[in-house]
Coordinates of C-alpha atoms in Angstrom, one line a residue:
Chain A
X19 CA 12.8 7.2 5.9
X20 CA 15.8 9.1 6.9
X21 CA 15.6 12.4 8.8
X22 CA 12.1 11.6 10.2
X23 CA 11.4 14.4 12.6
X24 CA 8.1 14.4 14.5
X25 CA 8.6 18.1 15.2
X26 CA 9.1 19.2 11.6
X27 CA 5.4 20.2 11.0
X28 CA 6.0 21.3 7.4
X29 CA 7.3 17.9 6.4
X30 CA 3.9 16.3 7.0
X31 CA 0.9 16.4 4.6
X32 CA -2.2 14.3 4.0
X33 CA -4.9 12.6 6.1
X34 CA -4.4 8.9 6.8
X35 CA -7.1 6.6 8.1
X36 CA -6.3 3.2 9.4
X37 CA -8.9 0.8 7.9
X38 CA -9.4 -1.9 10.4
X39 CA -10.5 -5.3 9.1
X40 CA -11.0 -8.5 11.0
X41 CA -11.2 -11.8 9.1
X42 CA -11.5 -10.1 5.8
X43 CA -14.3 -7.7 6.7
X44 CA -13.6 -4.0 7.0
X45 CA -15.5 -2.6 9.9
X46 CA -18.1 0.2 9.8
X47 CA -16.0 2.5 11.9
X48 CA -13.4 2.6 9.1
X49 CA -16.0 3.9 6.7
X50 CA -17.1 6.5 9.2
X51 CA -13.5 7.6 9.6
X52 CA -12.9 7.7 5.8
X53 CA -16.1 9.8 5.3
X54 CA -15.0 12.3 8.0
X55 CA -11.4 12.1 6.8
X56 CA -12.6 13.2 3.3
X57 CA -14.0 16.4 4.8
X58 CA -10.8 17.1 6.8
X59 CA -8.7 16.5 3.7
X60 CA -10.9 18.9 1.6
X61 CA -10.6 21.6 4.3
X62 CA -6.8 21.2 4.2
X63 CA -6.6 20.8 0.4
X64 CA -4.7 17.5 0.7
X65 CA -5.2 13.8 -0.1
X66 CA -7.0 11.2 1.9
X67 CA -5.3 7.9 2.3
X68 CA -6.6 4.6 3.5
X69 CA -4.2 2.2 5.2
X70 CA -5.1 -1.5 5.1
X71 CA -3.2 -4.3 6.8
X72 CA -3.9 -8.0 6.7
X73 CA -3.3 -11.2 4.9
X74 CA -4.9 -11.8 1.6
X75 CA -6.9 -8.5 1.9
X76 CA -6.4 -7.3 -1.7
X77 CA -10.1 -7.8 -2.4
X78 CA -10.9 -5.1 0.3
X79 CA -8.3 -2.6 -1.0
X80 CA -10.7 -0.6 -3.2
X81 CA -13.5 -0.2 -0.6
X82 CA -12.0 2.9 1.1
X83 CA -12.2 4.6 -2.3
X84 CA -15.9 4.3 -2.1
X85 CA -15.9 6.5 1.0
X86 CA -13.6 9.1 -0.4
X87 CA -10.0 7.8 -0.2
X88 CA -7.7 9.1 -3.0
X89 CA -5.3 6.3 -2.4
X90 CA -5.1 3.1 -0.4
X91 CA -1.9 1.7 0.9
X92 CA -2.0 -2.0 1.5
X93 CA 0.5 -4.1 3.5
X94 CA -0.3 -7.7 2.9
X95 CA 1.6 -10.2 5.0
X96 CA 0.6 -13.6 6.5
X97 CA 2.0 -12.3 9.8
X98 CA -0.7 -9.6 9.8
X99 CA -3.5 -12.1 10.4
X100 CA -4.7 -12.2 13.1
X101 CA -4.1 -8.7 14.7
X102 CA -1.2 -8.5 17.0
X103 CA -0.1 -5.3 18.8
X104 CA 3.5 -5.9 17.9
X105 CA 3.1 -6.5 14.1
X106 CA 0.5 -3.8 13.5
X107 CA 2.5 -1.2 15.5
X108 CA 5.7 -1.9 13.6
X109 CA 4.0 -1.8 10.2
X110 CA 1.9 1.3 10.8
X111 CA 4.8 3.3 12.3
X112 CA 7.0 2.4 9.4
X113 CA 4.3 3.5 6.9
X114 CA 3.8 6.8 8.7
X115 CA 7.5 7.5 8.7
X116 CA 7.6 7.0 5.0
X117 CA 4.4 8.7 4.0
X118 CA 4.3 11.4 6.7
X119 CA 0.6 12.2 7.0
X120 CA -0.3 15.2 9.1
X121 CA -3.3 13.4 10.5
X122 CA -3.7 9.8 11.5
X123 CA -7.2 8.5 12.5
X124 CA -7.9 5.1 14.1
X125 CA -11.3 3.7 15.2
X126 CA -11.7 3.5 18.9
X127 CA -12.6 -0.2 18.7
X128 CA -11.0 -2.3 21.4
X129 CA -8.2 -3.2 19.0
X130 CA -7.8 0.4 17.9
X131 CA -7.5 1.4 21.6
X132 CA -4.8 -1.2 22.0
X133 CA -2.9 0.0 18.9
X134 CA -3.3 3.8 18.9
X135 CA -1.4 4.6 22.1
X136 CA 1.4 2.2 21.2
X137 CA 1.8 3.9 17.8
X138 CA 1.6 7.4 19.2
X139 CA 4.3 6.6 21.8
X140 CA 6.6 5.1 19.2
X141 CA 6.1 8.0 16.8
X142 CA 6.6 10.5 19.6
X143 CA 3.4 12.4 19.2
X144 CA 0.1 13.1 21.0
X145 CA -3.0 11.0 20.8
X146 CA -6.6 12.1 21.6
X147 CA -8.8 9.2 22.8
X148 CA -12.3 8.5 21.6
X149 CA -13.0 11.8 19.8
X150 CA -16.6 12.4 18.9
X151 CA -16.1 15.5 16.7
X152 CA -13.2 16.7 14.5
X153 CA -12.6 20.0 12.8
X154 CA -9.9 21.7 10.8
X155 CA -11.6 24.9 9.8
X156 CA -11.9 27.4 12.7
X157 CA -15.2 28.8 11.3
X158 CA -16.7 25.3 11.2
X159 CA -15.4 24.6 14.7
X160 CA -17.1 27.8 16.0
X161 CA -20.3 26.8 14.3
X162 CA -20.1 23.5 16.2
X163 CA -19.5 25.3 19.5
X164 CA -22.4 27.6 18.9
X165 CA -24.6 24.5 18.7
X166 CA -22.9 22.3 21.2
X167 CA -21.9 24.6 24.0
X168 CA -22.8 27.7 25.9
X169 CA -19.4 29.3 25.3
X170 CA -19.4 33.0 24.4
X171 CA -17.8 32.9 21.0
X172 CA -17.3 36.7 20.9
X173 CA -14.8 36.4 23.7
X174 CA -11.1 35.7 23.1
X175 CA -9.1 35.7 19.9
X176 CA -9.8 33.2 17.2
X177 CA -7.2 32.4 14.6
X178 CA -9.2 31.9 11.5
X179 CA -6.2 30.7 9.5
X180 CA -5.4 27.9 11.9
X181 CA -5.3 24.5 10.1
X182 CA -4.6 22.4 13.2
X183 CA -6.8 19.4 14.0
X184 CA -9.3 20.2 16.8
X185 CA -10.4 16.9 18.4
X186 CA -13.4 17.1 20.7
X187 CA -14.2 14.3 23.2
X188 CA -16.2 13.8 26.3
X189 CA -14.2 13.7 29.6
X190 CA -15.0 13.0 33.2
X191 CA -17.6 10.4 32.3
X192 CA -19.3 12.8 29.9
X193 CA -19.6 15.7 32.4
X194 CA -17.3 17.8 30.3
X195 CA -16.4 18.1 26.6
X196 CA -12.8 19.0 25.8
X197 CA -11.3 20.0 22.5
X198 CA -7.7 18.7 22.3
X199 CA -5.0 20.0 19.9
X200 CA -1.5 18.7 19.2
X201 CA 0.4 21.7 18.0
X202 CA 4.0 20.7 18.2
X203 CA 4.2 17.2 16.9
X204 CA 3.0 15.2 13.8
X205 CA 1.0 13.3 12.9
X206 CA -1.9 14.6 14.9
X207 CA -3.5 11.4 16.1
X208 CA -7.0 10.5 17.3
X209 CA -8.9 7.4 18.0
X210 CA -12.6 8.0 17.1
X211 CA -15.7 6.6 18.8
X212 CA -17.5 4.0 16.7
X213 CA -21.0 5.0 15.6
X214 CA -20.7 8.7 16.1
X215 CA -19.4 10.3 12.9
X216 CA -21.8 10.2 9.9
X217 CA -20.9 7.7 7.2
X218 CA -21.1 8.8 3.5
X219 CA -22.9 6.8 0.8
X220 CA -20.7 4.2 -0.8
X221 CA -19.7 5.4 -4.3
X222 CA -19.0 2.3 -6.4
X223 CA -17.5 4.3 -9.3
X224 CA -14.9 6.0 -7.0
X225 CA -14.1 2.6 -5.4
X226 CA -13.4 1.2 -8.9
X227 CA -11.0 4.0 -9.8
X228 CA -9.1 4.5 -6.5
X229 CA -5.3 4.0 -6.6
X230 CA -4.1 1.0 -4.7
X231 CA -0.4 1.0 -3.7
X232 CA 1.0 -2.1 -2.2
X233 CA 3.8 -1.5 0.4
X234 CA 6.4 -3.8 1.7
X235 CA 7.4 -3.6 5.4
X236 CA 9.9 -6.1 6.6
X237 CA 8.2 -8.2 9.3
X238 CA 9.5 -11.4 11.0
X239 CA 7.9 -13.9 13.3
X240 CA 10.3 -12.7 16.0
X241 CA 8.8 -9.2 15.9
X242 CA 5.6 -10.7 17.4
X243 CA 6.2 -11.1 21.1
X244 CA 2.6 -11.4 22.4
X245 CA 1.3 -14.2 20.2
X246 CA -2.4 -14.9 19.5
X247 CA -3.0 -18.6 20.2
X248 CA -6.7 -18.5 19.2
X249 CA -9.5 -16.2 18.4
X250 CA -12.9 -17.3 19.8
X251 CA -16.2 -15.9 18.7
X252 CA -18.8 -16.0 21.4
X253 CA -21.8 -17.9 20.2
X254 CA -24.1 -15.5 21.8
X255 CA -26.4 -13.5 19.5
X256 CA -24.8 -10.4 18.4
X257 CA -27.0 -7.4 18.8
X258 CA -26.2 -4.5 16.6
X259 CA -27.0 -1.5 18.9
X260 CA -25.0 0.9 16.8
X261 CA -26.8 0.2 13.6
X262 CA -30.3 0.0 15.1
X263 CA -33.1 2.4 14.1
X264 CA -35.1 1.8 17.3
X265 CA -33.6 1.0 20.7
X266 CA -35.6 0.2 23.8
X267 CA -33.2 0.3 26.8
X268 CA -34.0 -0.8 30.3
X269 CA -32.5 0.4 33.5
X270 CA -32.7 -0.4 37.2
X271 CA -36.4 0.3 37.1
X272 CA -37.0 -3.3 36.0
X273 CA -35.6 -4.7 39.2
X274 CA -39.0 -5.5 40.7
X275 CA -39.7 -7.9 37.8
X276 CA -36.7 -8.4 35.7
X277 CA -38.1 -11.1 33.4
X278 CA -41.3 -9.2 32.9
X279 CA -39.5 -5.9 32.3
X280 CA -37.2 -7.5 29.7
X281 CA -40.2 -9.1 28.0
X282 CA -42.0 -5.8 27.8
X283 CA -39.0 -4.1 26.3
X284 CA -38.7 -6.8 23.6
X285 CA -42.4 -6.5 22.8
X286 CA -42.2 -2.7 22.6
X287 CA -39.2 -2.9 20.3
X288 CA -41.2 -5.3 18.2
X289 CA -44.2 -3.0 18.2
X290 CA -42.0 -0.2 16.8
X291 CA -41.6 -2.4 13.7
X292 CA -38.4 -4.1 14.9
X293 CA -35.8 -2.7 17.3
X294 CA -33.2 -4.0 19.7
X295 CA -33.0 -3.9 23.5
X296 CA -30.3 -2.0 25.1
X297 CA -29.3 -1.5 28.8
X298 CA -28.0 0.9 31.3
X299 CA -24.9 0.1 33.3
X300 CA -27.0 -1.0 36.3
X301 CA -28.6 -3.7 34.2
X302 CA -25.3 -5.0 32.9
X303 CA -23.6 -4.9 36.3
X304 CA -26.5 -6.9 37.7
X305 CA -26.0 -9.5 34.9
X306 CA -29.5 -9.1 33.5
X307 CA -28.2 -8.4 30.0
X308 CA -24.7 -8.9 28.6
X309 CA -22.2 -6.1 28.3
X310 CA -22.6 -5.7 24.6
X311 CA -26.0 -4.2 25.2
X312 CA -24.7 -1.4 27.4
X313 CA -25.3 2.2 26.2
X314 CA -23.3 5.0 27.6
X315 CA -19.8 6.4 28.2
X316 CA -18.3 3.0 29.0
X317 CA -20.7 1.2 26.6
X318 CA -21.8 2.1 23.2
X319 CA -22.7 5.5 21.7
X320 CA -25.9 5.2 19.7
X321 CA -28.1 7.5 17.8
X322 CA -31.1 5.7 16.6
X323 CA -34.3 7.3 15.2
X324 CA -36.1 6.4 18.3
X325 CA -34.6 5.7 21.7
X326 CA -36.9 4.6 24.5
X327 CA -35.5 4.7 28.1
X328 CA -37.5 2.4 30.4
X329 CA -36.7 2.8 34.1
X330 CA -33.3 4.5 33.5
X331 CA -32.6 7.3 35.9
X332 CA -30.2 8.9 33.3
X333 CA -26.8 9.2 34.9
X334 CA -24.7 11.5 32.7
X335 CA -22.6 8.5 31.7
X336 CA -25.7 7.0 30.1
X337 CA -26.8 10.2 28.5
X338 CA -23.4 10.6 26.9
X339 CA -24.2 7.5 24.9
X340 CA -27.7 8.3 23.7
X341 CA -28.4 12.0 23.8
X342 CA -27.9 12.4 20.0
X343 CA -30.8 10.0 19.3
X344 CA -33.3 11.6 17.0
X345 CA -36.3 11.1 19.3
X346 CA -36.0 10.1 23.0
X347 CA -39.0 8.8 24.9
X348 CA -38.4 8.3 28.6
X349 CA -40.5 6.4 31.0
X350 CA -39.7 6.6 34.7
X351 CA -41.7 6.5 37.9
X352 CA -39.5 9.3 39.4
X353 CA -40.7 12.6 38.0
X354 CA -37.3 14.2 38.9
X355 CA -35.2 11.5 37.1
X356 CA -32.4 13.3 35.1
X357 CA -33.3 11.2 32.0
X358 CA -36.3 13.6 31.5
X359 CA -33.8 16.4 30.8
X360 CA -32.8 14.6 27.6
X361 CA -36.2 13.4 26.6
X362 CA -38.4 14.7 23.8
X363 CA -41.3 12.8 25.4
X364 CA -41.4 12.5 29.1
X365 CA -43.7 9.9 30.6
X366 CA -43.7 9.9 34.4
X367 CA -45.3 6.6 35.4
X368 CA -44.9 2.9 36.1
X369 CA -43.2 1.3 33.1
X370 CA -45.2 -2.0 33.7
X371 CA -48.4 0.0 33.1
X372 CA -47.1 2.5 30.5
X373 CA -45.4 0.0 28.2
X374 CA -48.5 -2.1 27.5
X375 CA -50.4 1.1 26.7
X376 CA -47.6 2.1 24.2
X377 CA -47.7 -1.3 22.6
X378 CA -51.5 -1.1 22.2
X379 CA -51.3 2.4 20.7
X380 CA -48.6 1.3 18.3
X381 CA -50.7 -1.6 17.1
X382 CA -53.4 0.9 16.1
X383 CA -51.1 3.0 13.9
Chain B
X5 CA 9.8 -11.7 41.0
X6 CA 7.9 -8.4 41.1
X7 CA 4.4 -7.4 40.2
X8 CA 4.3 -3.7 39.7
X9 CA 0.8 -2.2 39.6
X10 CA 0.1 1.3 38.3
X11 CA -2.9 3.0 40.1
X12 CA -4.6 6.3 39.9
X13 CA -6.7 8.3 42.3
X14 CA -9.7 9.8 40.5
X15 CA -12.6 12.0 41.2
X16 CA -15.8 9.9 41.8
X17 CA -17.7 10.9 38.6
X18 CA -20.6 8.6 39.5
X19 CA -21.9 11.1 42.0
X20 CA -22.4 14.8 41.8
X21 CA -19.8 16.6 39.8
X22 CA -18.6 20.1 40.7
X23 CA -17.9 22.2 37.7
X24 CA -16.1 25.6 38.0
X25 CA -17.4 28.7 36.2
X26 CA -14.8 28.3 33.5
X27 CA -16.1 24.9 32.6
X28 CA -13.3 22.8 34.2
X29 CA -13.9 20.3 36.9
X30 CA -13.5 21.4 40.5
X31 CA -11.6 18.4 41.9
X32 CA -11.2 20.0 45.3
X33 CA -15.0 19.7 45.9
X34 CA -15.2 16.1 44.8
X35 CA -14.7 12.8 46.6
X36 CA -11.8 10.7 45.3
X37 CA -11.7 7.0 44.9
X38 CA -9.2 4.4 43.6
X39 CA -9.8 4.1 39.9
X40 CA -12.1 0.9 39.6
X41 CA -10.1 -0.9 36.9
X42 CA -6.9 -0.3 38.9
X43 CA -8.4 -2.3 41.8
X44 CA -8.8 -5.2 39.4
X45 CA -5.1 -4.7 38.4
X46 CA -4.1 -4.8 42.1
X47 CA -6.2 -7.9 42.7
X48 CA -4.6 -9.6 39.6
X49 CA -1.2 -9.0 41.1
X50 CA -2.3 -10.2 44.6
X51 CA -3.9 -13.3 43.1
X52 CA -0.6 -14.2 41.4
X53 CA 1.2 -13.5 44.6
X54 CA -1.1 -15.9 46.5
X55 CA 0.4 -18.6 44.2
X56 CA 4.0 -17.2 44.3
X57 CA 4.3 -16.0 47.9
X58 CA 8.0 -14.9 47.3
X59 CA 6.8 -12.4 44.7
X60 CA 6.6 -8.7 45.7
X61 CA 3.6 -6.5 44.8
X62 CA 4.6 -2.9 44.4
X63 CA 1.9 -0.2 43.7
X64 CA 3.0 2.9 41.9
X65 CA 0.9 6.0 41.5
X66 CA 1.5 9.4 40.1
X67 CA -0.4 12.2 41.8
X68 CA -0.3 14.9 44.4
X69 CA 0.7 14.1 48.1
X70 CA -3.0 13.4 49.2
X71 CA -2.8 10.2 47.1
X72 CA -0.9 8.8 50.1
X73 CA -4.2 7.7 51.7
X74 CA -5.0 5.6 48.7
X75 CA -1.5 4.0 48.8
X76 CA -2.1 3.1 52.5
X77 CA -5.3 1.4 51.5
X78 CA -3.5 -0.6 48.9
X79 CA -0.8 -1.7 51.4
X80 CA -3.6 -2.7 53.7
X81 CA -5.1 -4.8 50.9
X82 CA -1.9 -6.7 50.7
X83 CA 0.6 -4.8 48.5
X84 CA 4.1 -5.0 49.8
X85 CA 5.5 -1.6 48.8
X86 CA 4.1 1.7 47.6
X87 CA 5.8 4.3 45.4
X88 CA 4.2 7.7 45.0
X89 CA 5.5 9.7 42.0
X90 CA 4.9 13.3 42.9
X91 CA 6.2 16.6 41.8
X92 CA 5.1 20.0 40.6
X93 CA 7.1 19.3 37.3
X94 CA 4.8 16.3 36.6
X95 CA 1.5 18.2 37.0
X96 CA -0.8 18.6 34.0
X97 CA 0.8 15.8 32.1
X98 CA -1.2 14.2 29.2
X99 CA -1.1 10.5 28.6
X100 CA 2.2 10.6 26.6
X101 CA 3.9 12.6 29.4
X102 CA 2.4 10.5 32.2
X103 CA 3.4 7.2 30.6
X104 CA 7.0 8.5 30.2
X105 CA 7.2 9.4 33.9
X106 CA 5.6 6.2 35.1
X107 CA 7.9 4.2 32.7
X108 CA 10.8 6.1 34.2
X109 CA 9.6 5.3 37.7
X110 CA 9.3 1.6 36.9
X111 CA 12.8 1.6 35.3
X112 CA 14.0 3.3 38.5
X113 CA 12.5 0.4 40.6
X114 CA 14.1 -2.0 38.0
X115 CA 12.4 -4.6 35.9
X116 CA 13.6 -8.2 35.8
X117 CA 12.9 -11.3 33.7
X118 CA 9.9 -12.7 35.5
X119 CA 8.3 -9.3 36.4
X120 CA 4.8 -8.2 35.3
X121 CA 3.4 -4.7 35.1
X122 CA -0.3 -4.3 35.6
X123 CA -2.5 -1.4 34.9
X124 CA -6.3 -0.9 34.8
X125 CA -7.7 -0.7 31.3
X126 CA -8.7 3.0 31.8
X127 CA -9.3 5.6 34.4
X128 CA -12.8 7.0 34.8
X129 CA -11.8 10.6 34.7
X130 CA -10.2 10.5 31.2
X131 CA -11.4 7.2 29.9
X132 CA -8.5 7.1 27.5
X133 CA -7.0 3.6 28.0
X134 CA -3.7 5.0 26.7
X135 CA -1.3 5.1 29.6
X136 CA -1.0 1.3 29.9
X137 CA 0.0 0.7 26.3
X138 CA 2.2 3.8 26.3
X139 CA 4.1 2.6 29.4
X140 CA 4.6 -0.7 27.6
X141 CA 6.0 1.0 24.6
X142 CA 8.4 3.2 26.6
X143 CA 9.7 0.1 28.5
X144 CA 9.8 -1.9 25.3
X145 CA 7.5 -4.6 26.8
X146 CA 4.9 -6.7 25.0
X147 CA 1.4 -5.8 26.1
X148 CA -1.9 -7.4 26.4
X149 CA -4.9 -5.1 27.0
X150 CA -8.4 -5.9 28.1
X151 CA -7.4 -8.9 30.2
X152 CA -10.2 -11.0 31.6
X153 CA -8.2 -14.0 32.7
X154 CA -4.5 -14.5 33.4
X155 CA -2.4 -17.6 34.0
X156 CA 1.3 -17.5 34.7
X157 CA 3.5 -20.3 33.6
X158 CA 7.2 -20.5 33.6
X159 CA 8.5 -17.4 31.8
X160 CA 5.2 -16.6 30.1
X161 CA 1.6 -15.6 30.6
X162 CA -1.6 -16.9 29.0
X163 CA -4.1 -14.1 28.8
X164 CA -7.8 -14.0 27.7
X165 CA -8.2 -10.7 25.9
X166 CA -11.8 -9.6 25.4
X167 CA -13.0 -8.4 22.0
X168 CA -16.4 -6.9 21.2
X169 CA -17.7 -10.2 19.9
X170 CA -15.6 -12.8 21.7
X171 CA -12.0 -13.1 22.9
X172 CA -8.4 -13.9 21.9
X173 CA -6.1 -16.1 23.9
X174 CA -2.7 -14.5 23.9
X175 CA 0.6 -15.8 25.0
X176 CA 3.1 -13.2 26.2
X177 CA 6.7 -13.7 27.5
X178 CA 7.6 -11.9 30.7
X179 CA 8.4 -9.2 31.5
X180 CA 5.2 -7.7 30.0
X181 CA 2.4 -5.3 30.7
X182 CA -1.2 -6.3 31.2
X183 CA -4.2 -4.0 31.3
X184 CA -7.1 -5.3 33.4
X185 CA -10.9 -5.1 33.1
X186 CA -13.6 -5.6 35.7
X187 CA -14.5 -9.1 34.4
X188 CA -11.0 -10.3 35.5
X189 CA -11.7 -10.6 39.2
X190 CA -13.4 -9.3 42.3
X191 CA -11.0 -7.0 44.3
X192 CA -10.4 -8.1 47.9
X193 CA -11.0 -5.9 50.9
X194 CA -8.4 -4.5 53.2
X195 CA -7.7 -6.9 56.1
X196 CA -7.6 -5.9 59.8
X197 CA -4.0 -7.2 59.9
X198 CA -3.2 -5.1 56.8
X199 CA -4.7 -2.0 58.3
X200 CA -2.7 -2.5 61.5
X201 CA 0.6 -3.2 59.7
X202 CA 0.5 -1.0 56.6
X203 CA 2.8 1.7 58.1
X204 CA 5.5 -0.9 58.6
X205 CA 5.7 -1.5 54.8
X206 CA 8.1 0.5 52.6
X207 CA 6.5 3.7 51.3
X208 CA 8.6 5.9 49.0
X209 CA 8.1 9.1 47.2
X210 CA 9.8 9.6 43.8
X211 CA 10.0 13.3 43.1
X212 CA 11.5 15.2 40.2
X213 CA 15.0 15.0 41.6
X214 CA 14.7 11.2 41.9
X215 CA 13.7 10.7 38.3
X216 CA 15.2 13.5 36.3
X217 CA 18.1 11.5 35.1
X218 CA 16.1 8.5 34.0
X219 CA 16.8 8.1 30.3
X220 CA 13.1 7.3 29.6
X221 CA 12.0 10.7 30.7
X222 CA 12.5 13.6 28.3
X223 CA 12.4 16.7 30.4
X224 CA 10.9 18.8 27.6
X225 CA 7.8 16.6 27.1
X226 CA 6.5 16.3 30.6
X227 CA 4.1 18.4 32.6
X228 CA 1.5 20.8 31.4
X229 CA 3.9 22.7 29.2
X230 CA 5.7 19.7 27.7
X231 CA 2.8 17.5 27.0
X232 CA 2.2 16.9 23.2
X233 CA -1.5 17.4 23.5
X234 CA -3.2 20.5 25.0
X235 CA -6.7 21.4 25.9
X236 CA -7.8 24.0 23.4
X237 CA -11.3 24.6 24.9
X238 CA -13.5 22.8 27.4
X239 CA -17.2 23.2 27.9
X240 CA -20.3 21.5 29.3
X241 CA -22.2 19.2 27.0
X242 CA -25.5 20.7 25.7
X243 CA -28.6 20.3 27.7
X244 CA -31.7 19.6 25.6
X245 CA -34.7 21.9 25.9
X246 CA -37.6 20.7 28.0
X247 CA -39.4 17.9 26.2
X248 CA -43.2 17.3 26.0
X249 CA -44.8 15.8 29.2
X250 CA -47.0 12.9 28.3
X251 CA -49.7 11.6 30.8
X252 CA -49.3 7.9 31.6
X253 CA -52.8 7.2 30.3
X254 CA -54.1 5.5 27.2
X255 CA -55.2 8.9 25.9
X256 CA -51.8 10.6 26.6
X257 CA -49.8 7.8 25.1
X258 CA -52.2 7.4 22.2
X259 CA -51.8 11.1 21.3
X260 CA -47.9 10.8 21.5
X261 CA -48.0 7.8 19.2
X262 CA -50.3 9.7 16.7
X263 CA -48.0 12.7 16.7
X264 CA -45.0 10.4 16.0
X265 CA -46.9 8.7 13.2
X266 CA -48.0 12.1 11.7
X267 CA -44.4 13.1 11.6
X268 CA -43.5 9.9 9.9
X269 CA -41.1 9.0 12.7
X270 CA -42.8 5.6 13.1

């Protein structure tokens, strides 16, 4: 660990993914990051490493292999359960100083967003927040821009040999996209939005053969200054917006009959063969649905097969969270509502009249 | 006892956003507001001060001189002192650089045993949620992010920290840093007395000269040039092509559903 120098670019190699687990369950975001990390590692011609922290987590250690990790580093310590900022920061920075990955990815869960900045500051490197797209290869990045932007790619000089990580994220509430680089320090770090990057199929054979390397990092109770007294799960029903195939979201347009509007949304989701009800910020702020239902820049990013927006005007913050859905159906009484710009099917009309018609039509399919 | 609150003036991204031809945001054409989560942080400090009237609430912001107006509003809300960190050398800083400068400014004010630093969880222009934890790291303070409830007892805090599916109760010794979310409280308004008296309260500007010798600030990693991260490209998000207009009638909707079924989407 001697001579660790964050500016010595050549001393760093490999892609590391922090595999977040809570209470013995690795989260979906970790799998998305590993799947993406595999591609980045292949473009660089280097190894992909999973990093797993916890207490009694050896059973999980092979899982990252199923999503492409070449090796999994495991730090198992009773003081690593539950998550604390102090313990996780200490352990991860120590592991990074020893293994020196050129890239470190962390899920932008609310623990990841607590941990990432602390680690980056301690390692003296940059951190991109909430990335939604990552590239190494310049050609692939240009292909992405050709699709996702109106930039004139023939302008300017492109360094096709560049192997730096290009981290793209929405900024200004989704009004702009920015690609961030970290050219002078290592590791290049990013937190990555849950639910955005595609997840590979789990490969059981690869999980079986992956190398697991236990690591010891000295950790004492006194290292943990902010202590967790208890972890409380809310008994409320957990709605999995991110994994849903069909989402019917409601917006301020349900204000004239909130109960009726929510009921229609539930029924429509049901008519699609089972879906979940999401919400715009207006609905969550009004307290009509809990905040875990919120879709958008400050809520969740979703990309279901079908997204139905009922009475949602379509602020850019909302669109940032749903515009990658496969099919978007928008119902709004205002024909000029911005939501229609994102819609595949635009229905300008009263949702209280349109939704029953949709439910009827779906029953006949 | 001091409660130091970091605040940021941000463009109001909820309304119309002016974008320049090169794809960057035209801040000069946009209304500015106090970042919403930061108001919750200010309120958290003022609430604790209501119980400990001897405590002093100091608001600190990094930004250009026009941010003074925001600082006046915060003084009128009840803050006791305001510090504006402003200098050309600081402009264009990323979160790493910004947190170094703010940590340096807080160190310059001085942090004592019972003090608490408050930040909003994140600012609506960048949505990074990074500056709070990074200030905590630079100042070597324990941190609690996403705070939805705060109780101060002798020498420590008990904080309810929100998770996606519940919450944690965290006990942190002071001094420490807390990042605040909107569930924490309802920010108070300026008072008439506050508006009449804000200009009698201390208002200080820390410029580059003030802070350049602070050990927490590395002069080669601040500002646009020094920041570890750089913007490589920026662009407007894609706009989808016009969709199909569906009549709000049984026929129109029936035909849409048939098309979806024919494509095996449903």
